[in-house]
Coordinates of C-alpha atoms in Angstrom, one line a residue:
M1 CA -12.4 -23.0 -8.8
V2 CA -14.0 -19.6 -8.0
I3 CA -15.2 -19.3 -4.3
A4 CA -17.5 -16.4 -3.8
V5 CA -16.8 -14.0 -1.3
D6 CA -19.9 -14.8 1.1
D7 CA -18.7 -18.4 1.1
L8 CA -14.9 -17.0 1.9
M9 CA -16.6 -15.5 5.1
T10 CA -17.4 -18.8 6.7
H11 CA -13.6 -19.6 6.8
R12 CA -13.3 -18.5 10.5
S13 CA -9.8 -17.5 10.8
M14 CA -8.6 -17.9 7.2
A15 CA -11.8 -15.4 5.9
A16 CA -9.4 -12.5 6.1
L17 CA -6.4 -13.8 4.5
T18 CA -8.3 -15.5 1.7
L19 CA -10.7 -12.6 1.3
V20 CA -7.4 -10.0 0.8
Q21 CA -5.6 -12.7 -1.1
K22 CA -8.7 -13.1 -4.0
H23 CA -9.0 -9.3 -4.4
I24 CA -4.7 -8.0 -3.5
Y25 CA -4.3 -6.7 -7.2
H26 CA -7.5 -5.5 -8.1
R27 CA -9.4 -2.0 -6.9
V28 CA -12.1 -4.1 -5.0
I29 CA -9.0 -3.9 -2.2
I30 CA -10.5 -0.7 -1.4
S31 CA -14.1 -2.4 -0.7
L32 CA -13.0 -5.0 1.7
P33 CA -13.1 -3.0 5.0
D34 CA -16.4 -3.4 5.6
R35 CA -16.2 -7.5 5.8
L36 CA -12.9 -7.2 7.6
V37 CA -14.4 -5.3 10.8
T38 CA -17.6 -7.5 10.3
L39 CA -14.9 -10.8 10.5
I40 CA -13.0 -8.9 13.6
L41 CA -16.2 -8.0 15.5
N42 CA -17.1 -11.7 15.2
K43 CA -14.1 -12.5 16.7
S44 CA -12.9 -14.2 13.4
M45 CA -9.8 -12.4 13.6
T46 CA -7.2 -11.3 16.2
A47 CA -5.5 -7.8 16.4
Q48 CA -2.2 -9.5 15.9
Q49 CA -3.9 -11.2 12.5
L50 CA -5.2 -7.7 11.5
T51 CA -2.0 -6.0 11.9
S52 CA -0.5 -8.6 9.7
L53 CA -2.9 -8.6 7.3
V54 CA -3.0 -4.8 7.0
S55 CA 0.8 -4.6 6.8
Y56 CA 0.8 -7.3 3.8
V57 CA -2.0 -4.8 2.0
I58 CA 0.3 -1.8 2.2
Q59 CA 3.0 -3.5 0.9
V60 CA 1.6 -5.0 -2.4
V61 CA -1.3 -2.7 -3.6
K62 CA -0.6 0.5 -4.7
N63 CA 0.2 3.3 -2.1
A64 CA -2.9 4.9 -2.8
D65 CA -5.2 2.5 -2.5
A66 CA -3.5 1.2 0.8
E67 CA -3.9 4.5 2.0
I68 CA -7.7 4.5 1.3
F69 CA -8.0 1.6 2.6
L70 CA -5.9 2.2 6.2
H71 CA -8.6 5.0 6.3
L72 CA -11.7 3.2 6.0
L73 CA -10.4 0.5 8.2
V74 CA -9.4 3.1 11.2
K75 CA -12.8 5.1 10.6
R76 CA -14.8 1.9 11.2
L77 CA -12.4 0.3 13.6
P78 CA -11.4 3.1 16.2
K79 CA -10.7 0.3 19.4
F80 CA -7.6 0.0 16.6
K81 CA -6.9 3.4 15.4
E82 CA -3.5 3.4 17.6
R83 CA -2.2 -0.1 16.2
L84 CA -3.8 1.2 12.7
M85 CA -2.5 4.1 12.8
T86 CA 1.3 3.1 13.7
L87 CA 1.0 1.4 10.1
A88 CA -0.6 4.8 8.3
Q89 CA 3.0 6.1 9.3
H90 CA 5.2 3.1 8.1
L91 CA 3.2 4.2 4.5
E92 CA 3.6 7.6 4.5
Q93 CA 7.6 7.0 5.4
K94 CA 7.2 4.4 2.1
T95 CA 5.6 7.1 0.1
R96 CA 8.7 9.5 1.2
N97 CA 11.3 6.7 0.3
I98 CA 9.8 6.5 -3.0
G99 CA 9.6 10.1 -3.5
L100 CA 13.1 10.8 -2.5
K101 CA 14.2 8.1 -4.8
T102 CA 12.2 10.1 -7.9
G103 CA 14.1 13.1 -6.8
I104 CA 17.4 11.8 -6.6
E105 CA 17.2 10.2 -10.5
A106 CA 15.7 12.9 -11.9
G107 CA 18.5 15.1 -10.4
I108 CA 20.6 12.8 -11.6
K109 CA 19.6 12.8 -15.1
K110 CA 19.0 16.2 -15.7
G111 CA 22.6 16.7 -14.3
I112 CA 24.1 14.1 -16.7
N113 CA 22.2 15.9 -19.7
K114 CA 23.3 19.4 -18.5
G115 CA 26.7 18.0 -18.3
I116 CA 26.6 16.3 -22.0
K117 CA 25.5 20.0 -23.1
Q118 CA 28.1 21.7 -21.4
D119 CA 30.8 19.4 -23.1
I120 CA 29.0 19.4 -26.5
N121 CA 29.5 23.3 -26.4
K122 CA 32.9 23.4 -25.5
G123 CA 33.5 20.7 -28.1
I124 CA 31.8 22.9 -30.7
K125 CA 33.7 26.2 -29.2
R126 CA 37.6 23.9 -30.1
V127 CA 36.2 23.2 -33.6
I128 CA 35.6 27.0 -34.0

């Protein structure tokens, strides 16, 4: 059964969660801040619910999409800027950790390849 977004918006306290769940794995997640702002301003969502929901989005979607999503919310909800910027810092740390891990893995691979080449060269010199 497919539920229209407008119908989801009437689900009061569950509207934001069902809206995010419907679109979490689609690029459409970037268009959700407008609807979430509407829910927050209609008092259908508390600050804690917003924090939990945004934390979930940051954990699940690609970093670039999560960053856009977060900045759109900050822009439209200045009242929650401090809370949302704390989440943005967590996103930056997550991105940094991924970059560090990728760099370490690339360095290890490069080191292994260099070691193999050196061993091959030593073997060739011994044969000659």
